[in-house]
């Protein structure tokens, strides 16, 4: 029941996606033709994906971002319930109502650094959206099938960890970073292991 739209959400790509929970006429975007910020009107239950993710080499990031934003809608829409008379971002600032939208940054690695005991609501919502997107794109039971098959094929191979990540990335059409995180969550990789794919250098989910 969600709509999808594409806009430039910033001038520098700091935001990949946004979930709009309430009708609003104050969604901030970037207009590259005018080289300035602007506002657009958006209906409730709309996911806005940054236009940079329409590039051919951004499919992995696009898929994870779409799953992340859909997860916000599924998990958090009640948190953003609003008074019909207070539906804009400015209303939120002036009247302390809930904002109409949630913007999601490219870099959520700070969550790995911060002690979860110090997380606020926003940190937990981002963690939950990442976790659900990961589970939707890489279901536990099917990851198990892929991993076991690759282990059989690569038995004794010193590059086993890389082979497993490569298989999950390929089968589920996700980035190496997303595959690595999911495999760590499911206990197939040790937490300290780092897997790099140089073809994805400079990209992250």
mmCIF file of C-alpha atoms in Angstrom:
data_model
loop_
_atom_site.group_PDB
_atom_site.id
_atom_site.type_symbol
_atom_site.label_atom_id
_atom_site.label_comp_id
_atom_site.label_asym_id
_atom_site.label_seq_id
_atom_site.Cartn_x
_atom_site.Cartn_y
_atom_site.Cartn_z
ATOM 1 C CA UNK A 1 0.000 0.000 0.000
ATOM 2 C CA UNK A 2 2.983 2.336 -0.344
ATOM 3 C CA UNK A 3 3.913 4.649 -3.193
ATOM 4 C CA UNK A 4 7.467 5.148 -4.434
ATOM 5 C CA UNK A 5 9.015 8.390 -5.626
ATOM 6 C CA UNK A 6 12.499 9.523 -6.628
ATOM 7 C CA UNK A 7 14.062 12.859 -5.673
ATOM 8 C CA UNK A 8 17.493 14.187 -4.845
ATOM 9 C CA UNK A 9 17.294 14.207 -1.055
ATOM 10 C CA UNK A 10 20.463 16.257 -0.567
ATOM 11 C CA UNK A 11 23.183 17.996 -2.556
ATOM 12 C CA UNK A 12 25.844 15.483 -1.495
ATOM 13 C CA UNK A 13 24.087 12.101 -1.274
ATOM 14 C CA UNK A 14 24.012 12.015 2.536
ATOM 15 C CA UNK A 15 20.435 10.661 2.496
ATOM 16 C CA UNK A 16 19.547 7.515 0.553
ATOM 17 C CA UNK A 17 15.890 7.228 1.427
ATOM 18 C CA UNK A 18 12.970 8.748 3.265
ATOM 19 C CA UNK A 19 9.679 7.370 4.507
ATOM 20 C CA UNK A 20 6.819 9.878 4.617
ATOM 21 C CA UNK A 21 4.186 8.809 7.140
ATOM 22 C CA UNK A 22 1.796 11.768 6.965
ATOM 23 C CA UNK A 23 0.592 14.093 4.220
ATOM 24 C CA UNK A 24 2.950 17.061 4.130
ATOM 25 C CA UNK A 25 3.924 19.931 1.870
ATOM 26 C CA UNK A 26 7.347 20.324 3.467
ATOM 27 C CA UNK A 27 9.527 17.446 2.280
ATOM 28 C CA UNK A 28 13.017 18.919 1.820
ATOM 29 C CA UNK A 29 14.770 18.012 -1.439
ATOM 30 C CA UNK A 30 17.637 19.331 -3.556
ATOM 31 C CA UNK A 31 17.046 20.812 -6.995
ATOM 32 C CA UNK A 32 20.263 20.322 -9.028
ATOM 33 C CA UNK A 33 19.084 22.619 -11.832
ATOM 34 C CA UNK A 34 18.686 25.537 -9.448
ATOM 35 C CA UNK A 35 21.463 24.310 -7.144
ATOM 36 C CA UNK A 36 19.304 24.987 -4.126
ATOM 37 C CA UNK A 37 17.085 23.320 -1.563
ATOM 38 C CA UNK A 38 13.366 23.165 -2.184
ATOM 39 C CA UNK A 39 10.208 21.596 -0.757
ATOM 40 C CA UNK A 40 7.715 19.251 -2.383
ATOM 41 C CA UNK A 41 4.303 17.975 -1.330
ATOM 42 C CA UNK A 42 4.090 14.247 -0.625
ATOM 43 C CA UNK A 43 1.225 11.992 0.406
ATOM 44 C CA UNK A 44 1.336 9.721 3.421
ATOM 45 C CA UNK A 45 2.839 6.250 3.000
ATOM 46 C CA UNK A 46 5.332 7.290 0.338
ATOM 47 C CA UNK A 47 8.920 6.092 0.117
ATOM 48 C CA UNK A 48 11.300 8.523 -1.536
ATOM 49 C CA UNK A 49 14.542 7.063 -2.879
ATOM 50 C CA UNK A 50 17.468 9.303 -3.747
ATOM 51 C CA UNK A 51 17.816 9.581 -7.532
ATOM 52 C CA UNK A 52 21.491 8.646 -7.327
ATOM 53 C CA UNK A 53 20.370 5.073 -6.666
ATOM 54 C CA UNK A 54 18.879 4.834 -10.167
ATOM 55 C CA UNK A 55 22.393 4.402 -11.552
ATOM 56 C CA UNK A 56 23.026 0.914 -12.916
ATOM 57 C CA UNK A 57 25.801 0.146 -10.431
ATOM 58 C CA UNK A 58 23.634 1.090 -7.436
ATOM 59 C CA UNK A 59 21.134 -1.783 -7.608
ATOM 60 C CA UNK A 60 22.383 -3.454 -4.416
ATOM 61 C CA UNK A 61 22.152 -0.235 -2.459
ATOM 62 C CA UNK A 62 18.756 0.592 -3.956
ATOM 63 C CA UNK A 63 17.302 -2.786 -2.959
ATOM 64 C CA UNK A 64 18.539 -2.551 0.623
ATOM 65 C CA UNK A 65 17.384 1.074 0.931
ATOM 66 C CA UNK A 66 13.915 0.184 -0.354
ATOM 67 C CA UNK A 67 13.715 -2.671 2.143
ATOM 68 C CA UNK A 68 14.908 -0.344 4.905
ATOM 69 C CA UNK A 69 12.276 2.301 4.138
ATOM 70 C CA UNK A 70 9.494 -0.268 3.784
ATOM 71 C CA UNK A 71 10.543 -1.587 7.186
ATOM 72 C CA UNK A 72 10.061 1.856 8.698
ATOM 73 C CA UNK A 73 6.513 1.934 7.322
ATOM 74 C CA UNK A 74 5.759 -1.546 8.621
ATOM 75 C CA UNK A 75 7.346 -1.111 12.047
ATOM 76 C CA UNK A 76 7.127 2.555 12.942
ATOM 77 C CA UNK A 77 4.074 4.228 11.437
ATOM 78 C CA UNK A 78 2.275 4.245 14.810
ATOM 79 C CA UNK A 79 5.221 6.125 16.317
ATOM 80 C CA UNK A 80 4.624 8.890 13.774
ATOM 81 C CA UNK A 81 0.872 9.163 14.346
ATOM 82 C CA UNK A 82 -0.109 12.815 14.182
ATOM 83 C CA UNK A 83 -2.707 15.422 14.973
ATOM 84 C CA UNK A 84 -4.359 16.272 11.604
ATOM 85 C CA UNK A 85 -3.824 19.948 12.408
ATOM 86 C CA UNK A 86 -0.080 19.427 12.811
ATOM 87 C CA UNK A 87 1.151 17.656 9.704
ATOM 88 C CA UNK A 88 4.272 19.498 8.584
ATOM 89 C CA UNK A 89 7.860 19.465 9.697
ATOM 90 C CA UNK A 90 7.415 23.068 10.840
ATOM 91 C CA UNK A 91 4.451 22.038 12.980
ATOM 92 C CA UNK A 92 6.705 19.503 14.629
ATOM 93 C CA UNK A 93 9.340 22.112 15.370
ATOM 94 C CA UNK A 94 6.826 24.630 16.718
ATOM 95 C CA UNK A 95 4.386 22.366 18.534
ATOM 96 C CA UNK A 96 6.525 19.347 19.418
ATOM 97 C CA UNK A 97 4.313 16.953 17.437
ATOM 98 C CA UNK A 98 5.834 14.006 15.598
ATOM 99 C CA UNK A 99 7.520 14.845 12.271
ATOM 100 C CA UNK A 100 5.885 13.701 9.036
ATOM 101 C CA UNK A 101 8.904 11.750 7.814
ATOM 102 C CA UNK A 102 12.098 9.957 8.681
ATOM 103 C CA UNK A 103 15.283 10.557 6.666
ATOM 104 C CA UNK A 104 17.887 7.789 6.519
ATOM 105 C CA UNK A 105 21.576 8.577 6.173
ATOM 106 C CA UNK A 106 24.112 6.651 4.138
ATOM 107 C CA UNK A 107 26.402 5.997 7.072
ATOM 108 C CA UNK A 108 24.854 4.180 10.020
ATOM 109 C CA UNK A 109 28.185 2.710 11.141
ATOM 110 C CA UNK A 110 28.168 4.977 14.200
ATOM 111 C CA UNK A 111 25.638 2.543 15.624
ATOM 112 C CA UNK A 112 28.380 -0.094 15.682
ATOM 113 C CA UNK A 113 30.538 2.256 17.740
ATOM 114 C CA UNK A 114 27.967 3.561 20.199
ATOM 115 C CA UNK A 115 26.992 1.430 23.181
ATOM 116 C CA UNK A 116 23.411 0.300 22.530
ATOM 117 C CA UNK A 117 22.580 1.323 26.102
ATOM 118 C CA UNK A 118 22.954 4.935 24.950
ATOM 119 C CA UNK A 119 20.785 4.544 21.837
ATOM 120 C CA UNK A 120 17.740 6.766 21.488
ATOM 121 C CA UNK A 121 14.481 6.019 19.685
ATOM 122 C CA UNK A 122 15.956 7.006 16.321
ATOM 123 C CA UNK A 123 18.953 4.676 16.744
ATOM 124 C CA UNK A 124 16.698 1.749 17.571
ATOM 125 C CA UNK A 125 14.391 2.497 14.646
ATOM 126 C CA UNK A 126 17.352 2.534 12.254
ATOM 127 C CA UNK A 127 18.663 -0.734 13.698
ATOM 128 C CA UNK A 128 15.218 -2.337 13.391
ATOM 129 C CA UNK A 129 14.771 -1.148 9.793
ATOM 130 C CA UNK A 130 18.203 -2.497 8.845
ATOM 131 C CA UNK A 131 17.473 -5.828 10.536
ATOM 132 C CA UNK A 132 14.094 -6.292 8.834
ATOM 133 C CA UNK A 133 15.436 -5.254 5.424
ATOM 134 C CA UNK A 134 18.270 -7.756 5.835
ATOM 135 C CA UNK A 135 15.849 -10.520 6.843
ATOM 136 C CA UNK A 136 13.514 -9.794 3.911
ATOM 137 C CA UNK A 137 16.297 -9.737 1.338
ATOM 138 C CA UNK A 138 18.219 -12.673 2.834
ATOM 139 C CA UNK A 139 15.780 -15.051 4.587
ATOM 140 C CA UNK A 140 17.471 -17.172 7.251
ATOM 141 C CA UNK A 141 16.353 -20.546 5.861
ATOM 142 C CA UNK A 142 17.518 -19.728 2.333
ATOM 143 C CA UNK A 143 20.834 -18.285 3.485
ATOM 144 C CA UNK A 144 21.410 -21.610 5.251
ATOM 145 C CA UNK A 145 20.826 -23.481 1.975
ATOM 146 C CA UNK A 146 23.253 -21.241 0.066
ATOM 147 C CA UNK A 147 25.941 -21.426 2.757
ATOM 148 C CA UNK A 148 25.756 -25.210 3.097
ATOM 149 C CA UNK A 149 25.967 -25.652 -0.677
ATOM 150 C CA UNK A 150 28.983 -23.379 -0.929
ATOM 151 C CA UNK A 151 30.706 -25.118 1.997
ATOM 152 C CA UNK A 152 30.293 -28.457 0.206
ATOM 153 C CA UNK A 153 31.767 -26.997 -2.981
ATOM 154 C CA UNK A 154 34.637 -25.192 -1.280
ATOM 155 C CA UNK A 155 35.614 -27.748 1.380
ATOM 156 C CA UNK A 156 39.202 -27.110 2.487
ATOM 157 C CA UNK A 157 39.467 -23.842 0.549
ATOM 158 C CA UNK A 158 41.362 -21.174 2.508
ATOM 159 C CA UNK A 159 39.104 -18.551 0.885
ATOM 160 C CA UNK A 160 35.976 -20.130 2.343
ATOM 161 C CA UNK A 161 34.709 -16.969 4.050
ATOM 162 C CA UNK A 162 35.060 -14.942 0.861
ATOM 163 C CA UNK A 163 33.340 -17.695 -1.141
ATOM 164 C CA UNK A 164 30.379 -17.737 1.255
ATOM 165 C CA UNK A 165 29.965 -13.965 1.164
ATOM 166 C CA UNK A 166 30.292 -13.974 -2.626
ATOM 167 C CA UNK A 167 27.595 -16.646 -2.929
ATOM 168 C CA UNK A 168 25.133 -14.840 -0.658
ATOM 169 C CA UNK A 169 25.785 -11.520 -2.398
ATOM 170 C CA UNK A 170 25.207 -13.087 -5.805
ATOM 171 C CA UNK A 171 22.144 -15.213 -4.984
ATOM 172 C CA UNK A 172 20.287 -12.509 -3.049
ATOM 173 C CA UNK A 173 21.498 -9.560 -5.152
ATOM 174 C CA UNK A 174 22.895 -7.597 -2.208
ATOM 175 C CA UNK A 175 26.225 -5.906 -1.539
ATOM 176 C CA UNK A 176 29.168 -7.668 0.061
ATOM 177 C CA UNK A 177 28.700 -5.462 3.107
ATOM 178 C CA UNK A 178 25.048 -6.449 3.536
ATOM 179 C CA UNK A 179 25.882 -10.139 2.970
ATOM 180 C CA UNK A 180 28.726 -9.991 5.488
ATOM 181 C CA UNK A 181 26.573 -8.369 8.168
ATOM 182 C CA UNK A 182 23.781 -10.906 7.659
ATOM 183 C CA UNK A 183 26.203 -13.830 7.818
ATOM 184 C CA UNK A 184 27.628 -12.473 11.064
ATOM 185 C CA UNK A 185 24.123 -12.075 12.491
ATOM 186 C CA UNK A 186 23.365 -15.693 11.659
ATOM 187 C CA UNK A 187 26.637 -16.952 13.097
ATOM 188 C CA UNK A 188 28.312 -18.063 9.856
ATOM 189 C CA UNK A 189 31.129 -15.520 10.175
ATOM 190 C CA UNK A 190 33.030 -14.351 13.220
ATOM 191 C CA UNK A 191 32.289 -10.716 14.204
ATOM 192 C CA UNK A 192 35.858 -9.522 13.573
ATOM 193 C CA UNK A 193 36.034 -10.792 9.967
ATOM 194 C CA UNK A 194 36.095 -8.135 7.245
ATOM 195 C CA UNK A 195 35.291 -9.033 3.640
ATOM 196 C CA UNK A 196 35.999 -6.504 0.892
ATOM 197 C CA UNK A 197 34.819 -6.552 -2.676
ATOM 198 C CA UNK A 198 36.979 -4.131 -4.639
ATOM 199 C CA UNK A 199 34.304 -3.804 -7.303
ATOM 200 C CA UNK A 200 32.156 -2.182 -4.613
ATOM 201 C CA UNK A 201 34.951 0.032 -3.300
ATOM 202 C CA UNK A 202 33.486 3.262 -1.998
ATOM 203 C CA UNK A 203 29.961 1.846 -1.802
ATOM 204 C CA UNK A 204 28.093 0.693 1.259
ATOM 205 C CA UNK A 205 24.573 -0.268 2.171
#
